[in-house]
Coordinates of C-alpha atoms and ligand atoms in Angstrom, one line a residue:
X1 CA 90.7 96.2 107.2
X2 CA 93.5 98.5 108.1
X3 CA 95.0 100.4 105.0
X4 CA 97.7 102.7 105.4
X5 CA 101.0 104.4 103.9
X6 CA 103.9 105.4 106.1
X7 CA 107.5 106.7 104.5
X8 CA 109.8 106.3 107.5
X9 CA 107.8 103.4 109.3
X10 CA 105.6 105.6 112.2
X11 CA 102.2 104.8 110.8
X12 CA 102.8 101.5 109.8
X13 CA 104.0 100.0 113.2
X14 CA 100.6 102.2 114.2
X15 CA 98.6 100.2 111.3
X16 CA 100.1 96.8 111.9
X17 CA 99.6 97.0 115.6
X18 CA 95.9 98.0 115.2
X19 CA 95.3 95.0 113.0
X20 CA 96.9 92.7 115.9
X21 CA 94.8 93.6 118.2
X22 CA 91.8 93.1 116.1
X23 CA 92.8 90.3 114.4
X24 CA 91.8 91.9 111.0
X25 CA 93.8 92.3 107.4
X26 CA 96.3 95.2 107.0
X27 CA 97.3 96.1 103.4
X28 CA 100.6 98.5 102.6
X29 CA 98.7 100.8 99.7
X30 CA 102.6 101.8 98.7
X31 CA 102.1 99.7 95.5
X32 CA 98.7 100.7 94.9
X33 CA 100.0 104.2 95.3
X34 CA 102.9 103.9 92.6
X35 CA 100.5 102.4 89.8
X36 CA 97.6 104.6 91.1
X37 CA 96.0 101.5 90.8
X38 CA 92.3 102.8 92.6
X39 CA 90.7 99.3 92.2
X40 CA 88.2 97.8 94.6
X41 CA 89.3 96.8 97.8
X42 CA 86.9 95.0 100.0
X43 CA 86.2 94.4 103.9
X44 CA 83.8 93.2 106.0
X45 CA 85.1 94.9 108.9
X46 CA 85.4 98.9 109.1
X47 CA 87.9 100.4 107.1
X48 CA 90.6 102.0 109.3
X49 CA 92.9 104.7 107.3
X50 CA 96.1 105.3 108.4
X51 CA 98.3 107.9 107.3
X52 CA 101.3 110.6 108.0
X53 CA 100.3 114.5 108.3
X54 CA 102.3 116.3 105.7
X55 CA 102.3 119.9 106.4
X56 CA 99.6 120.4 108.7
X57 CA 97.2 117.9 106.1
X58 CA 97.2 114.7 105.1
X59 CA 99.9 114.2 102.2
X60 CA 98.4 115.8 99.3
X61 CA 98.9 112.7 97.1
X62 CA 97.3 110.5 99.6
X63 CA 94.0 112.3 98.7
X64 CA 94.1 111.8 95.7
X65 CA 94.7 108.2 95.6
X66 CA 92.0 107.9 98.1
X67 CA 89.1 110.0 96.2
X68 CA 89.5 107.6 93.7
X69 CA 90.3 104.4 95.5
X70 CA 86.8 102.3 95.5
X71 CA 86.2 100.7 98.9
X72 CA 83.1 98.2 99.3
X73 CA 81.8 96.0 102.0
X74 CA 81.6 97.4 105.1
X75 CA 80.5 101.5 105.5
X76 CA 82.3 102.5 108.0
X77 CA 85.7 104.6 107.9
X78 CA 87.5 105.2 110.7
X79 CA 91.0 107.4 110.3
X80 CA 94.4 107.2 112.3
X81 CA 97.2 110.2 111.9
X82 CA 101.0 109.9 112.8
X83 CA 102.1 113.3 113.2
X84 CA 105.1 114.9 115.2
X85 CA 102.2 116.4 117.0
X86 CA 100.1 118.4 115.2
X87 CA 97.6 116.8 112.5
X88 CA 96.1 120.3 111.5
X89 CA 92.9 119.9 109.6
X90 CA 94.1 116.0 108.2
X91 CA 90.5 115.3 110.1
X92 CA 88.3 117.5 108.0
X93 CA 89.6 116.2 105.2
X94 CA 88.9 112.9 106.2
X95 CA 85.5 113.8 106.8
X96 CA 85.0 115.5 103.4
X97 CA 86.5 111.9 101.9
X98 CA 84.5 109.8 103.6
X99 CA 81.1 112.0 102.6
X100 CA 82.2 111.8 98.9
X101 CA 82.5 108.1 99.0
X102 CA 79.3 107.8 100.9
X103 CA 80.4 106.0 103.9
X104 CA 80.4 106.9 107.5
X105 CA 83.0 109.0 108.9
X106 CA 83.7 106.9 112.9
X107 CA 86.4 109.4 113.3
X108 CA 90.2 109.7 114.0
X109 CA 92.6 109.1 116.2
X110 CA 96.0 111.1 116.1
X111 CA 99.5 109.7 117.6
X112 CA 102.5 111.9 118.4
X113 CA 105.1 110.1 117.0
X114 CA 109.0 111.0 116.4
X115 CA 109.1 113.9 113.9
X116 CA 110.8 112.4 110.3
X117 CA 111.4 115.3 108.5
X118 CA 115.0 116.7 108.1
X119 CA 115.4 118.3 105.4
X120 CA 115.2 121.7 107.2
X121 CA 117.0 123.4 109.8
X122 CA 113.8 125.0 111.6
X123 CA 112.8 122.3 113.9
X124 CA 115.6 121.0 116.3
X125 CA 116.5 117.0 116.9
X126 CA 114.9 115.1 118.7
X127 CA 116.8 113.7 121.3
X128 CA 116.6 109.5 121.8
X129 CA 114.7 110.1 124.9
X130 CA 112.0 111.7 123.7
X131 CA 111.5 109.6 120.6
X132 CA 111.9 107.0 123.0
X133 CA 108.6 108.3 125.1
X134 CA 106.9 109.1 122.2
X135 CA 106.6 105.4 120.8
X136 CA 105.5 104.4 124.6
X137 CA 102.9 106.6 124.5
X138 CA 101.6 105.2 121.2
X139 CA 101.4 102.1 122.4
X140 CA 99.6 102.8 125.1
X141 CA 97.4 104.6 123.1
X142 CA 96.9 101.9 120.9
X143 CA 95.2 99.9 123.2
X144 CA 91.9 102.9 124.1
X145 CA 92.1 102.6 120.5
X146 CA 91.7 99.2 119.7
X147 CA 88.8 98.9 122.5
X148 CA 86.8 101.8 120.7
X149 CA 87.1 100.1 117.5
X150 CA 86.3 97.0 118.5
X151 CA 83.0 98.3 120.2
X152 CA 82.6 99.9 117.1
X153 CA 82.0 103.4 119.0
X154 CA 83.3 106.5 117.4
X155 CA 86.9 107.7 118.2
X156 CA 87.1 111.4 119.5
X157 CA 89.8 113.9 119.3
X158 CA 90.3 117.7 119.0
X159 CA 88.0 120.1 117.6
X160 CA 89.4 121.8 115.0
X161 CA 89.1 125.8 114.7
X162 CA 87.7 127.9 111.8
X163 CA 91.1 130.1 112.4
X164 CA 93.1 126.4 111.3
X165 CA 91.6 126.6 108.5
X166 CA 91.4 129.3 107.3
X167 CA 95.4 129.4 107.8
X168 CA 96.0 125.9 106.6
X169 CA 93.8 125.9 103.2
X170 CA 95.4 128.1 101.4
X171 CA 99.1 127.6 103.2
X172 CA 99.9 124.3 102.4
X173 CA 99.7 123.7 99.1
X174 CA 101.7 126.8 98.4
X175 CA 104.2 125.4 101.0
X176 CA 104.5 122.2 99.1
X177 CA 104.7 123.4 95.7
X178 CA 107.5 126.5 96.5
X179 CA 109.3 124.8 99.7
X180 CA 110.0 121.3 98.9
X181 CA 112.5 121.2 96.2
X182 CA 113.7 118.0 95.3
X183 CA 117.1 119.0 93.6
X184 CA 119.0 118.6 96.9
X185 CA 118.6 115.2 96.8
X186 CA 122.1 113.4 96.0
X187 CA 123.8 110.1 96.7
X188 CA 127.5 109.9 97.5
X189 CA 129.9 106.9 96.5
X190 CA 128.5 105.1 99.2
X191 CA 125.4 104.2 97.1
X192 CA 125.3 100.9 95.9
X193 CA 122.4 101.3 93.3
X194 CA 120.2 98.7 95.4
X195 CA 117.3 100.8 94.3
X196 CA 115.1 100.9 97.5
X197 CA 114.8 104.7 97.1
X198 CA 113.1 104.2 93.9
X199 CA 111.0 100.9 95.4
X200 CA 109.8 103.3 98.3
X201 CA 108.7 106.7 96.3
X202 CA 105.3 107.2 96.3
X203 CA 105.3 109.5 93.4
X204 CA 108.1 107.8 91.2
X205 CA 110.1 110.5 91.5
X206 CA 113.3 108.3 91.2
X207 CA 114.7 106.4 88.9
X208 CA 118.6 104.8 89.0
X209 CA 120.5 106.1 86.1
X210 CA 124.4 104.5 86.0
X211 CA 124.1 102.8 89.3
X212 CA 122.8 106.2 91.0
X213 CA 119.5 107.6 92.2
X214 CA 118.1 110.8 90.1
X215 CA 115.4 112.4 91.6
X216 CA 113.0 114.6 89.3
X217 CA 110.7 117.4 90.1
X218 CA 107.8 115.7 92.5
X219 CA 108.7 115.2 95.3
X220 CA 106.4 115.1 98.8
X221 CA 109.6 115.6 100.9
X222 CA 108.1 112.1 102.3
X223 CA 112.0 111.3 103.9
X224 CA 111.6 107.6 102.5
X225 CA 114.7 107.8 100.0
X226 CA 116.5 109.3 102.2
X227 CA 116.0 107.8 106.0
X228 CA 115.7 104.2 104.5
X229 CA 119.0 104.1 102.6
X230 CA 120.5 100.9 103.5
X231 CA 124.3 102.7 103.0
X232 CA 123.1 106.0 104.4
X233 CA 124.7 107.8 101.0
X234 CA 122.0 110.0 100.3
X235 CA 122.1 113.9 101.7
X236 CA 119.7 117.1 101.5
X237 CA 122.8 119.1 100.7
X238 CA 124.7 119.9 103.4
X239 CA 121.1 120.0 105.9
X240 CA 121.0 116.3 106.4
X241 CA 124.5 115.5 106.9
X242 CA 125.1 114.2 110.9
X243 CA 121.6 113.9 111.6
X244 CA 120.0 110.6 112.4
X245 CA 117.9 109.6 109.7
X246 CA 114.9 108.1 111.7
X247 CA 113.2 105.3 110.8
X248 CA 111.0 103.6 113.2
X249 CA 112.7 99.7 112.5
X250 CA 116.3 101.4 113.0
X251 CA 115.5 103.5 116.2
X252 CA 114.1 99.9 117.1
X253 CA 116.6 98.4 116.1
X254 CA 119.3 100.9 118.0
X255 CA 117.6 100.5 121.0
X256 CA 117.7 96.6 121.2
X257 CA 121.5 96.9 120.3
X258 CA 122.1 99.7 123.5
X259 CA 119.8 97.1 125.9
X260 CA 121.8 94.0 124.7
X261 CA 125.4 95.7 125.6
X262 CA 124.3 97.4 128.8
X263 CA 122.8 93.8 130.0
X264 CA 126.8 92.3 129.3
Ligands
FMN301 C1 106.9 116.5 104.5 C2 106.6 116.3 105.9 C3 105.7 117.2 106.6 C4 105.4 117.0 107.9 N1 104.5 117.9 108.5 C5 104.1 117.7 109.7 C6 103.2 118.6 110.4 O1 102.6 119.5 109.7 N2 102.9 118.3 111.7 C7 103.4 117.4 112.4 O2 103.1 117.2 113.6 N3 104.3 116.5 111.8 C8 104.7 116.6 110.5 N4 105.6 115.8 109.9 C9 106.1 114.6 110.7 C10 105.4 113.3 110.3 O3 104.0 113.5 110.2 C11 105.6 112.2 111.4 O4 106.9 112.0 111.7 C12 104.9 110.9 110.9 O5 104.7 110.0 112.0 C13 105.8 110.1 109.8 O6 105.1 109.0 109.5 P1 105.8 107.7 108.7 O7 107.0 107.3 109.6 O8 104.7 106.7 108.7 O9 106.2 108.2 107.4 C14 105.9 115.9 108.6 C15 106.8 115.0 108.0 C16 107.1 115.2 106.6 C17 108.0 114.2 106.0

């Protein structure tokens, strides 16, 4: 069974895929995630874990929903990473989960996929093309795989340094606790209190008070309020305005539009 959470739609086109190709159940653990409802979940076939990398791990509470989320059936735990390109030590944590929960670790596979995060000025745009390539790649990743899962061999990837983590460790949660503020946050008069910002926080963070989003303290900077706005009225103060607000459906979406007028 493929589990998986994804803010902006990366790892779920990922998670849904894989269960395609092997014909096996895929469960959305967004709702699961928001009651921290850790009840049993049950597979025959090999769990498959997909996730995002937040700051150079996997998002901090991702881990703890899945230290306490039972899983029975089938040992086996393979893990998939959506990244912009570098998943850090995501896979020694998965490891270290996997060991807790007594079940075997049939390692990871990690996809670059467009970066989602802008609600900083370090890291540039990505231009179409690129995001473009990157979700070609994936697919064509998708398919070594699907056949290494389906043999049930172990997926290989990267070994990670001591040096990684010995940076990491200590970095990111300091990172996450100091650098992702979520008083930025607003929504302009374009809202139209739908809710789905609220619907799609993982942590609850949001809650509509006279027909507008207010966003308290704990936030994972996870870009799902924002980049899946249907009215595109919410901003990271003045950071966010202009930029393309990526979602994998509406850079889909985009794309199909562009092909339809260029065929007229
Ligand atoms: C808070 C945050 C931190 C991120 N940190 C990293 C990172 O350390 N390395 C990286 O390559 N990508 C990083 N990214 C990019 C995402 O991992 C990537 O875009 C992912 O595919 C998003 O998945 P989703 O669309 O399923 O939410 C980060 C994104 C967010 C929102």
């Amino acid at each position: 069974m493929v589990l998986y959470f994804s803010a902006t739609g990366n790892t779920e086109y990922i998670a849904k895929e894989l269960a395609n190709r092997l014909n096996d159940k895929c469960l959305n653990l967004l709702p699961r995630i928001k009651d921290n409802d850790c009840s049993e979940i049950y597979s025959d076939t090999p769990f498959i874990i997909c996730t995002p990398v937040y700051v150079c791990e996997m998002p901090i509470f991702f881990v703890k929903f899945l230290k306490k989320l039972r899983l029975a059936g089938n040992n086996n735990a393979y893990f998939v990473f959506t990244s912009g390109g570098y998943a850090g030590i995501s896979a020694c944590q998965a490891r270290r989960i996997t060991r807790a929960k007594k079940m075997r670790y049939l390692g990871r596979a990690e996809f670059k996929m467009p970066r989602n995060y802008i609600a900083s000025n370090a890291y540039s745009e990505l231009d179409f093309e690129e995001i473009r390539k990157r979700i070609n790649d994936a697919a064509a990743k998708l398919d070594k795989v699907y056949e290494t899962v389906k043999n049930g061999e172990k997926l290989k990837d990267r070994h990670i340094y001591l040096f990684e983590k010995i940076i990491i460790v200590p970095f990111t949660p300091v990172w996450c606790r100091f650098k992702q503020p979520s008083k930025p946050f607003a929504a302009s008069d374009k809202c139209v209190a739908c809710g789905k910002c609220a619907e799609l926080c993982p942590l609850g963070n949001i809650r509509i008070v006279d027909g507008k989003p207010v966003w308290k303290t704990r936030c994972a900077h996870c870009m799902a309020c924002i980049s899946n706005c249907p009215t595109e009225a919410i901003e990271y103060g003045n950071i966010t305005q202009k930029k393309f607000k990526y979602t994998f459906n509406k850079f889909k979406a985009r794309d199909k539009k562009l092909n339809s007028e260029n065929r007229d």
